Amino acid sequence: MGLHEIRKYIAEQGCQHLLQALPSHETLRWVLCTLGSPAIALFLGTADNRDIFAYLVRHGDKSHEMRFCARPVDSDNDMYPIQQDEVMQMPLDAPFKYNADDSNAGKRRFKVFVKWYFMAKGLLEDKEEGENSDYCRRFLNALKVVDEGRTAESISRRELVGGHATPSIVEQSPQDVRTTRGLCPTDPGNSSTPRSIGAKFPTPGNATPPVNAKKNDNEDLTQVRNYLDSVGMLHLLQNIPEPDQLQFFDQKHYPLALPKKLFVGHDTNNNNEIFAYMRYHATNYVIAFLSEGEDGSTTIINQEHVAKSRILHPFNKTYPKSALAIDQTDKSRFSIMVKWYFLAAGIANGIVLKEVKGFPEKFRAVLEFIARRMGSAAVQPPVNQTLVVEPLRVVIPSVHKDQTQSTSTATVACAKTVALATTVARATSSPLTDYDSPTTDYNLPSQQQTALTPRAAKRSAEDVAFEDLRKSFAEEQRLTKEVDKMNANLENLDAERQAFLAQWERQHSEVMEKKRRVDNDRKTVRKNIIDKTRAIPDIRE
């Protein structure tokens, strides 16, 4: 499949304007790259004082594969390979930055998009066999993502200029500057050991705590708190620090990110400070982590690296304590907690609740997970939220023939009915309501007690049915947990496979580079041998 077929497919979908909006391959930067085949690389952007490139490799008769490399800015040093996961976290140049996505589908879409430019430059005459079926579809999706990113970026830029939907920025004031003493709260999970012991905190020269006076104006915060209150989980907020107990700093690393960064801990390898950013990525805001040294150097790190570092409470409670590796669920909890603090501090107003569907419910699940990790140190729910089941009042008809058709109201304590009601309430997770105050308990005649027998039999049958249903629910939950565990194992295996392939590619590239240098040295030595041989006079002369 060549360029003509791809353009034809795009035109049939009515999206040729998206292709025309792309910058031409002639306007992009191409450099020589000894790692590639062909030996040319495409410039993607600059990050951490490094130029990032994409190049192609081909082994034997296999299809070309996309690889990535880097070298210091304004340097002629040899390029060295880097992983795509690292590239996806970097602030790339347009139009590549819009398709930077660290999901598996996103990484494939990014490669398809970049490979288009190699085709347009004539470095790939046709698409190789095996990619024809879905290349056009993925490339069209990439074009749509670029268009959405540009549109959202334009809207965001207009809002920032016009000041209509600008997130609440924390104003700086000399009176509001706080020292690092006490800003790192004591870990409730270990009340005897403050989290700040032995830790090095950033200099709070530009640290600005959230404005508490504007807390009532934070509608997003009020909405989340009202939800927690409606489900009886508002006390869970007492297990985590208030936003003004954490440190926010001005940031200029990501131009399209929120103007503040959140300090979350220290890197165990070099004791660098770790900050969380909410940066604009493609069509929404994502969490990014940077390790910053005292000399001002910055390094992009992933969540796995952050989880193994010395991070503050409650972020260190968002993943299992003994986990050797964190899965996607742990990453989601971590991100939700970081976004909560940006929301609660008034920095991400109108962003988090809009982009994260069901954020209050997800945040509640994170709070419950943190409470379980804290164990007995977690704040217990208030006593008045405990359900008190009162005796059930039932109406029992009279059984005497000589009496008129009337009813007498009596209060009957039915333990099985109460247990059944409690089971149903737990199963449906409905809000608990207060029962009426207890009424006077009357002694029932023997005739009325006899009349209860059919009802008791019916209730017993219902109990059996509900007990069977409860067992079915329990079995379904057990199987669901097993499936989730297997999915996590499969993800870990896939990650290990990708890491192995990446390591193999890196070692293969290093060996190939060494072979190239050795081969050049050998050619030089052979040439010298030939020259020296020619310089030796002929013995016959």
Coordinates of C-alpha atoms in Angstrom, one line a residue:
M1 CA 0.0 0.0 0.0
G2 CA 1.6 3.3 -1.2
L3 CA 0.9 6.9 -0.6
H4 CA -1.7 7.0 -3.3
E5 CA -3.8 4.3 -1.7
I6 CA -3.5 6.0 1.7
R7 CA -4.6 9.4 0.4
K8 CA -7.4 7.8 -1.5
Y9 CA -8.7 6.1 1.7
I10 CA -8.5 9.4 3.6
A11 CA -10.4 11.2 0.8
E12 CA -13.1 8.5 0.9
Q13 CA -13.6 9.2 4.5
G14 CA -14.0 12.9 3.9
C15 CA -10.9 13.8 5.9
Q16 CA -8.5 15.0 3.3
H17 CA -8.4 18.4 5.1
L18 CA -6.8 16.7 8.1
L19 CA -4.0 15.4 5.9
Q20 CA -3.5 18.7 4.3
A21 CA -3.3 20.4 7.7
L22 CA -0.2 18.4 8.5
P23 CA 3.2 20.1 8.1
S24 CA 5.1 18.8 5.1
H25 CA 8.0 16.4 5.5
E26 CA 10.2 19.0 3.9
T27 CA 9.7 21.4 6.8
L28 CA 10.8 18.9 9.4
R29 CA 14.3 18.3 10.6
W30 CA 16.1 15.2 9.3
V31 CA 19.6 14.1 10.4
L32 CA 22.0 11.3 9.7
C33 CA 21.7 8.4 12.1
T34 CA 24.2 5.4 12.0
L35 CA 21.7 3.3 14.0
G36 CA 19.1 3.3 11.3
S37 CA 18.5 1.6 8.1
P38 CA 18.1 3.8 6.1
A39 CA 20.7 5.9 8.0
I40 CA 18.4 8.9 8.6
A41 CA 16.4 10.0 11.6
L42 CA 13.4 12.4 12.1
F43 CA 13.6 15.0 14.9
L44 CA 10.6 14.8 17.3
G45 CA 11.5 17.4 19.9
T46 CA 13.8 18.4 22.8
A47 CA 13.5 17.2 26.4
D48 CA 15.9 17.2 29.3
N49 CA 18.6 19.0 27.2
R50 CA 18.4 16.1 24.7
D51 CA 17.2 16.0 21.1
I52 CA 14.8 13.1 20.5
F53 CA 14.7 11.3 17.1
A54 CA 12.9 8.5 15.4
Y55 CA 14.5 6.1 13.0
L56 CA 13.9 2.8 11.2
V57 CA 15.7 -0.5 11.4
R58 CA 15.3 -3.7 9.4
H59 CA 16.6 -7.1 10.1
G60 CA 16.8 -9.4 7.1
D61 CA 13.6 -9.7 5.2
K62 CA 11.4 -8.4 8.0
S63 CA 9.4 -5.2 7.9
H64 CA 10.9 -2.0 9.0
E65 CA 10.5 -1.3 12.7
M66 CA 10.4 2.1 14.4
R67 CA 13.0 2.9 17.0
F68 CA 13.9 6.0 19.0
C69 CA 17.2 7.6 20.0
A70 CA 18.6 10.7 21.6
R71 CA 21.8 12.8 21.9
P72 CA 22.7 16.0 23.8
V73 CA 21.5 19.3 22.2
D74 CA 23.9 20.9 19.8
S75 CA 26.3 17.9 20.0
D76 CA 27.9 15.7 17.4
N77 CA 28.1 12.8 19.7
D78 CA 26.8 9.4 18.7
M79 CA 23.1 8.8 19.2
Y80 CA 22.0 6.2 21.8
P81 CA 18.8 4.3 21.8
I82 CA 15.9 5.1 24.2
Q83 CA 12.6 3.4 24.9
Q84 CA 9.3 4.5 23.4
D85 CA 7.7 4.6 26.9
E86 CA 10.2 7.3 27.8
V87 CA 9.5 9.2 24.6
M88 CA 5.7 9.2 25.3
Q89 CA 6.3 11.1 28.5
M90 CA 8.3 13.9 26.8
P91 CA 7.1 17.3 25.7
L92 CA 7.5 16.6 21.9
D93 CA 7.0 19.2 19.1
A94 CA 3.9 19.5 17.1
P95 CA 2.4 17.5 15.5
F96 CA 3.9 14.5 17.2
K97 CA 3.0 15.6 20.7
Y98 CA -0.7 15.1 20.1
N99 CA -0.3 11.4 19.5
A100 CA 2.1 10.7 22.4
D101 CA 0.2 8.1 24.4
D102 CA 1.8 5.4 26.6
S103 CA -1.0 2.9 26.1
N104 CA -0.3 0.0 23.8
A105 CA -2.8 1.2 21.2
G106 CA -1.5 4.8 21.5
K107 CA 2.1 3.6 21.0
R108 CA 1.1 1.8 17.8
R109 CA -0.8 4.8 16.6
F110 CA 2.2 7.0 17.2
K111 CA 4.5 4.7 15.2
V112 CA 2.0 4.7 12.3
F113 CA 1.9 8.5 12.4
V114 CA 5.7 8.9 12.4
K115 CA 6.2 6.3 9.7
W116 CA 4.0 8.3 7.4
Y117 CA 6.7 11.0 7.2
F118 CA 9.3 8.4 6.3
M119 CA 6.9 7.3 3.5
A120 CA 6.3 10.9 2.4
K121 CA 10.1 11.5 2.2
G122 CA 10.5 8.4 0.0
L123 CA 12.5 6.4 2.5
L124 CA 9.7 3.7 2.4
E125 CA 8.3 3.2 -1.1
D126 CA 5.4 1.0 0.0
K127 CA 3.9 -0.3 3.2
E128 CA 5.2 -3.7 4.0
E129 CA 3.0 -6.7 3.9
G130 CA 1.3 -7.5 7.2
E131 CA 0.4 -3.9 8.0
N132 CA -1.9 -3.2 5.1
S133 CA -5.1 -4.2 6.9
D134 CA -5.2 -1.6 9.6
Y135 CA -2.6 1.0 8.7
C136 CA -5.1 3.4 7.0
R137 CA -7.5 3.1 9.9
R138 CA -4.9 3.9 12.5
F139 CA -3.4 6.7 10.5
L140 CA -6.8 8.3 10.1
N141 CA -7.3 8.0 13.9
A142 CA -3.9 9.7 14.4
L143 CA -5.0 12.5 12.1
K144 CA -8.2 13.0 14.1
V145 CA -6.2 13.1 17.3
V146 CA -4.0 15.8 15.9
D147 CA -7.0 17.8 14.9
E148 CA -8.6 17.4 18.3
G149 CA -5.4 18.3 20.1
R150 CA -4.9 21.5 18.0
T151 CA -8.5 22.5 18.6
A152 CA -8.3 22.0 22.4
E153 CA -5.0 23.8 22.5
S154 CA -6.4 26.7 20.6
I155 CA -9.4 26.9 23.0
S156 CA -7.1 26.6 26.0
R157 CA -4.9 29.4 24.7
R158 CA -7.9 31.7 24.1
E159 CA -9.2 31.0 27.6
L160 CA -5.9 31.8 29.1
V161 CA -5.7 35.1 27.2
G162 CA -9.3 36.0 27.8
G163 CA -9.3 34.8 31.4
H164 CA -12.8 33.2 31.2
A165 CA -12.0 29.7 32.3
T166 CA -8.6 30.0 33.8
P167 CA -8.0 27.7 36.8
S168 CA -7.8 29.5 40.1
I169 CA -4.1 30.4 40.6
V170 CA -2.8 30.6 44.1
E171 CA -1.6 34.1 44.7
Q172 CA 1.9 34.5 46.1
S173 CA 2.4 36.7 49.2
P174 CA 5.4 37.0 51.6
Q175 CA 2.9 36.4 54.4
D176 CA 1.8 33.2 52.9
V177 CA 5.2 31.7 52.4
R178 CA 5.6 28.8 54.8
T179 CA 8.7 26.9 56.0
T180 CA 9.1 23.3 55.3
R181 CA 8.8 22.5 59.0
G182 CA 5.4 20.8 59.5
L183 CA 4.5 20.8 55.8
C184 CA 5.0 17.0 55.6
P185 CA 2.3 15.6 57.9
T186 CA 2.8 12.7 60.2
D187 CA 1.9 9.5 58.6
P188 CA -1.3 8.2 60.3
G189 CA -0.2 4.7 59.4
N190 CA 2.7 5.0 61.8
S191 CA 1.9 7.7 64.3
S192 CA 5.2 7.4 66.1
T193 CA 7.4 8.2 63.1
P194 CA 6.9 11.5 61.3
R195 CA 7.3 11.3 57.5
S196 CA 9.6 14.3 57.6
I197 CA 12.4 12.6 59.6
G198 CA 15.5 12.3 57.4
A199 CA 13.8 13.8 54.4
K200 CA 15.1 16.8 52.4
F201 CA 12.4 19.2 51.4
P202 CA 12.5 21.7 48.6
T203 CA 13.2 25.3 49.5
P204 CA 9.8 27.0 49.8
G205 CA 10.9 30.2 48.1
N206 CA 8.1 29.9 45.6
A207 CA 6.0 27.4 47.4
T208 CA 2.4 28.7 47.8
P209 CA -0.2 26.9 49.9
P210 CA -3.8 26.8 48.6
V211 CA -6.0 29.7 49.5
N212 CA -8.3 28.5 52.3
A213 CA -10.4 31.6 52.1
K214 CA -11.6 30.6 48.7
K215 CA -12.5 27.0 49.7
N216 CA -16.2 27.8 49.7
D217 CA -16.0 29.0 46.1
N218 CA -14.5 25.7 44.9
E219 CA -17.7 24.1 43.4
D220 CA -15.8 21.0 42.4
L221 CA -14.5 20.4 45.9
T222 CA -18.0 21.0 47.3
Q223 CA -19.5 18.4 44.9
V224 CA -17.0 15.7 45.9
R225 CA -17.5 16.4 49.6
N226 CA -21.3 16.3 49.2
Y227 CA -21.0 13.0 47.5
L228 CA -18.9 11.5 50.2
D229 CA -21.3 12.9 52.8
S230 CA -24.3 11.4 51.0
V231 CA -22.8 7.9 51.2
G232 CA -21.5 8.2 54.7
M233 CA -17.8 8.3 53.8
L234 CA -16.9 11.9 54.6
H235 CA -14.8 10.7 57.6
L236 CA -12.4 9.1 55.1
L237 CA -11.0 12.5 54.3
Q238 CA -9.6 12.7 57.8
N239 CA -7.1 9.9 56.8
I240 CA -5.3 12.1 54.3
P241 CA -3.6 15.6 54.8
E242 CA -5.4 18.8 53.9
P243 CA -4.3 20.5 50.7
D244 CA -2.6 23.3 52.6
Q245 CA -0.4 20.7 54.3
L246 CA 1.3 19.8 51.0
Q247 CA 3.6 22.0 48.9
F248 CA 2.7 23.5 45.5
F249 CA 5.4 25.3 43.5
D250 CA 5.4 27.4 40.4
Q251 CA 6.5 25.4 37.3
K252 CA 7.8 26.4 33.9
H253 CA 8.9 23.0 32.6
Y254 CA 5.7 22.3 30.7
P255 CA 4.2 25.3 28.9
L256 CA 0.9 23.6 28.4
A257 CA 0.6 22.3 32.0
L258 CA -1.1 23.8 35.0
P259 CA 1.0 26.5 36.6
K260 CA 1.7 24.6 39.8
K261 CA 3.6 21.4 40.5
L262 CA 3.1 19.2 43.6
F263 CA 5.9 17.9 45.7
V264 CA 5.4 14.2 46.4
G265 CA 8.7 12.9 47.8
H266 CA 12.3 12.1 47.1
D267 CA 14.1 9.7 44.7
T268 CA 15.8 6.9 46.6
N269 CA 18.6 6.7 44.1
N270 CA 19.9 10.3 44.3
N271 CA 17.7 12.0 46.8
N272 CA 16.3 14.3 44.1
E273 CA 12.9 15.9 44.7
I274 CA 10.0 14.4 42.9
F275 CA 7.2 16.6 41.6
A276 CA 3.8 15.8 40.0
Y277 CA 2.5 17.8 37.1
M278 CA -0.8 18.0 35.4
R279 CA 0.2 18.6 31.8
Y280 CA -2.0 18.9 28.7
H281 CA -1.5 15.9 26.6
A282 CA -3.4 15.4 23.3
T283 CA -7.0 16.1 24.4
N284 CA -6.8 16.2 28.2
Y285 CA -4.6 16.6 31.2
V286 CA -2.4 13.7 32.5
I287 CA -0.2 13.3 35.4
A288 CA 3.6 13.4 34.8
F289 CA 6.5 13.0 37.3
L290 CA 9.8 14.7 37.2
S291 CA 12.9 14.2 39.4
E292 CA 14.6 17.5 39.9
G293 CA 18.2 17.9 41.3
E294 CA 19.7 20.7 43.2
D295 CA 21.6 21.8 40.1
G296 CA 18.3 22.3 38.3
S297 CA 18.5 19.2 36.2
T298 CA 15.3 17.3 35.5
T299 CA 14.6 13.7 34.6
I300 CA 11.2 12.3 33.5
I301 CA 10.3 9.3 35.6
N302 CA 7.4 6.9 35.4
Q303 CA 5.0 5.8 38.2
E304 CA 6.9 2.5 38.8
H305 CA 10.0 4.5 39.7
V306 CA 8.0 6.9 41.9
A307 CA 6.4 4.0 43.7
K308 CA 9.8 2.7 44.7
S309 CA 10.9 6.1 46.0
R310 CA 10.4 7.8 49.4
I311 CA 7.0 9.4 48.8
L312 CA 4.7 11.1 51.2
H313 CA 1.5 9.9 52.7
P314 CA -1.1 9.4 51.3
F315 CA 0.5 8.7 47.9
N316 CA 2.4 5.8 49.4
K317 CA -0.9 4.2 50.5
T318 CA -2.3 4.0 46.9
Y319 CA -0.6 0.7 46.1
P320 CA -0.1 -2.6 48.0
K321 CA 2.6 -2.4 50.6
S322 CA 4.5 -5.5 49.5
A323 CA 4.0 -5.1 45.8
L324 CA 7.1 -5.7 43.7
A325 CA 5.5 -4.0 40.8
I326 CA 2.4 -1.8 40.5
D327 CA -0.3 -2.6 37.9
Q328 CA -2.7 -0.3 36.1
T329 CA -5.1 -0.2 39.0
D330 CA -2.4 1.0 41.3
K331 CA -1.4 3.7 38.8
S332 CA -5.0 4.8 38.5
R333 CA -5.3 5.2 42.3
F334 CA -2.1 7.2 42.4
S335 CA -3.2 9.5 39.6
I336 CA -6.7 10.0 41.2
M337 CA -5.1 11.1 44.5
V338 CA -2.7 13.5 42.8
K339 CA -5.6 15.0 40.8
W340 CA -7.6 15.3 44.1
Y341 CA -5.0 17.6 45.6
F342 CA -4.9 19.8 42.4
L343 CA -8.7 20.0 42.6
A344 CA -8.9 20.6 46.3
A345 CA -6.3 23.3 46.1
G346 CA -8.3 25.2 43.5
I347 CA -5.7 24.8 40.8
A348 CA -7.7 22.4 38.6
N349 CA -11.2 23.8 38.8
G350 CA -13.4 22.7 35.9
I351 CA -10.9 20.2 34.7
V352 CA -10.8 17.0 36.9
L353 CA -14.5 16.5 37.2
K354 CA -15.0 17.2 33.5
E355 CA -12.3 14.9 32.2
V356 CA -12.5 12.0 34.8
K357 CA -15.9 10.3 34.5
G358 CA -17.2 9.3 37.9
F359 CA -14.4 11.0 39.7
P360 CA -16.2 11.1 43.1
E361 CA -16.9 7.4 43.0
K362 CA -13.3 6.6 42.0
F363 CA -12.0 8.9 44.7
R364 CA -14.1 7.2 47.3
A365 CA -12.7 3.8 46.2
V366 CA -9.1 5.3 46.6
L367 CA -10.0 6.6 50.1
E368 CA -11.3 3.2 51.1
F369 CA -8.2 1.5 49.8
I370 CA -6.0 3.9 51.8
A371 CA -8.1 3.2 55.0
R372 CA -7.5 -0.5 54.5
R373 CA -3.8 0.1 54.1
M374 CA -3.7 2.1 57.3
G375 CA -5.5 -0.6 59.3
S376 CA -6.3 0.3 62.9
A377 CA -4.8 3.8 62.5
A378 CA -7.5 4.8 60.1
V379 CA -10.3 7.0 61.3
Q380 CA -13.4 5.0 62.2
P381 CA -16.9 6.1 61.0
P382 CA -19.1 8.1 63.5
V383 CA -21.2 6.0 65.9
N384 CA -24.4 7.7 64.7
Q385 CA -24.0 6.2 61.3
T386 CA -24.4 2.7 62.7
L387 CA -27.8 1.2 61.6
V388 CA -30.1 0.4 64.6
V389 CA -32.8 -2.0 63.5
E390 CA -36.0 -1.6 65.6
P391 CA -38.7 -4.3 66.0
L392 CA -40.9 -4.7 63.0
R393 CA -44.5 -3.8 63.3
V394 CA -46.9 -6.1 61.5
V395 CA -50.7 -6.2 61.2
I396 CA -52.3 -9.5 62.1
P397 CA -55.9 -10.3 61.3
S398 CA -58.2 -11.7 63.9
V399 CA -59.2 -15.4 63.7
H400 CA -62.3 -15.3 65.9
K401 CA -65.5 -15.9 63.8
D402 CA -67.7 -13.9 66.1
Q403 CA -65.5 -10.8 65.8
T404 CA -65.9 -8.2 63.0
Q405 CA -63.4 -7.9 60.2
S406 CA -60.9 -5.7 62.1
T407 CA -57.2 -5.8 62.5
S408 CA -55.0 -5.3 65.5
T409 CA -51.5 -3.8 65.3
A410 CA -48.7 -5.5 67.2
T411 CA -45.0 -5.3 67.3
V412 CA -43.2 -8.5 66.5
A413 CA -39.4 -8.8 66.8
C414 CA -38.5 -10.9 63.7
A415 CA -34.8 -11.6 63.8
K416 CA -34.8 -13.4 60.4
T417 CA -36.6 -10.5 58.7
V418 CA -34.1 -8.0 60.2
A419 CA -31.2 -10.1 59.0
L420 CA -32.7 -10.4 55.5
A421 CA -33.3 -6.6 55.3
T422 CA -29.7 -6.0 56.4
T423 CA -28.4 -8.4 53.7
V424 CA -30.5 -6.8 51.0
A425 CA -29.3 -3.3 52.1
R426 CA -25.7 -4.3 52.0
A427 CA -26.1 -6.0 48.6
T428 CA -27.7 -2.9 47.0
S429 CA -25.4 -0.4 48.8
S430 CA -28.4 1.9 49.3
P431 CA -28.2 4.8 51.7
L432 CA -29.3 3.9 55.3
T433 CA -32.4 5.5 56.6
D434 CA -33.5 5.9 60.2
Y435 CA -36.3 3.7 61.4
D436 CA -39.2 5.0 63.6
S437 CA -38.7 5.1 67.3
P438 CA -39.5 1.8 69.1
T439 CA -43.1 1.2 70.1
T440 CA -44.6 -0.6 73.0
D441 CA -44.4 -4.3 72.8
Y442 CA -47.7 -6.2 73.3
N443 CA -48.3 -9.8 74.1
L444 CA -50.1 -11.6 71.4
P445 CA -53.0 -14.1 71.9
S446 CA -52.3 -17.7 71.1
Q447 CA -54.7 -17.4 68.2
Q448 CA -52.7 -14.6 66.6
Q449 CA -49.5 -16.6 67.2
T450 CA -51.1 -19.5 65.3
A451 CA -51.9 -17.2 62.5
L452 CA -48.2 -16.3 62.1
T453 CA -47.3 -19.9 61.1
P454 CA -48.0 -19.6 57.3
R455 CA -46.2 -16.3 57.2
A456 CA -43.2 -17.8 59.1
A457 CA -43.1 -20.6 56.6
K458 CA -43.2 -18.2 53.7
R459 CA -40.4 -16.2 55.3
S460 CA -38.3 -19.3 55.7
A461 CA -38.7 -20.1 52.0
E462 CA -37.6 -16.5 51.2
D463 CA -34.6 -16.9 53.5
V464 CA -33.5 -20.0 51.6
A465 CA -33.9 -18.2 48.3
F466 CA -31.9 -15.2 49.4
E467 CA -29.3 -17.3 51.0
D468 CA -28.8 -19.1 47.8
L469 CA -28.6 -15.8 45.9
R470 CA -26.1 -14.5 48.5
K471 CA -23.9 -17.6 47.8
S472 CA -24.1 -17.0 44.1
F473 CA -23.0 -13.4 44.5
A474 CA -20.1 -14.5 46.7
E475 CA -19.1 -17.0 44.1
E476 CA -19.3 -14.4 41.4
Q477 CA -17.1 -12.0 43.4
R478 CA -14.6 -14.7 44.0
L479 CA -14.3 -15.6 40.4
T480 CA -14.1 -11.9 39.4
K481 CA -11.2 -11.5 41.8
E482 CA -9.5 -14.5 40.2
V483 CA -10.0 -13.1 36.7
D484 CA -8.6 -9.7 37.8
K485 CA -5.6 -11.4 39.3
M486 CA -5.0 -13.3 36.0
N487 CA -5.4 -10.1 34.0
A488 CA -2.8 -8.5 36.3
N489 CA -0.5 -11.5 35.7
L490 CA -0.9 -11.2 32.0
E491 CA -0.1 -7.5 32.1
N492 CA 3.0 -8.2 34.1
L493 CA 4.0 -10.9 31.6
D494 CA 3.4 -8.6 28.7
A495 CA 5.5 -5.9 30.4
E496 CA 8.3 -8.4 31.1
R497 CA 8.2 -9.4 27.4
Q498 CA 8.4 -5.8 26.3
A499 CA 11.2 -5.1 28.7
F500 CA 13.1 -8.2 27.4
L501 CA 12.6 -7.2 23.8
A502 CA 13.7 -3.6 24.5
Q503 CA 16.8 -4.9 26.3
W504 CA 17.5 -7.2 23.3
E505 CA 17.1 -4.4 20.9
R506 CA 19.4 -2.2 23.0
Q507 CA 22.1 -4.8 23.3
H508 CA 21.7 -5.7 19.6
S509 CA 22.1 -2.0 18.6
E510 CA 25.2 -1.7 20.9
V511 CA 26.8 -4.8 19.4
M512 CA 26.0 -3.7 15.8
E513 CA 27.5 -0.3 16.6
K514 CA 30.6 -1.9 18.1
K515 CA 30.8 -4.2 15.0
R516 CA 30.6 -1.1 12.7
R517 CA 33.5 0.6 14.6
V518 CA 35.6 -2.5 14.6
D519 CA 34.9 -3.1 10.9
N520 CA 36.0 0.5 10.2
D521 CA 39.2 0.0 12.2
R522 CA 39.9 -3.2 10.3
K523 CA 39.4 -1.5 7.0
T524 CA 41.9 1.2 8.2
V525 CA 44.4 -1.4 9.3
R526 CA 44.1 -3.3 5.9
K527 CA 44.6 -0.1 4.0
N528 CA 47.7 0.7 6.1
I529 CA 49.0 -2.8 5.4
I530 CA 48.5 -2.3 1.6
D531 CA 50.2 1.1 1.7
K532 CA 53.1 -0.3 3.7
T533 CA 53.4 -3.3 1.4
R534 CA 53.6 -1.0 -1.6
A535 CA 56.2 1.1 0.1
I536 CA 58.6 -1.9 0.5
P537 CA 61.1 -1.9 -2.4
D538 CA 61.0 -5.0 -4.6
I539 CA 63.7 -7.4 -3.6
R540 CA 64.4 -8.3 -7.2
E541 CA 65.5 -4.8 -7.9

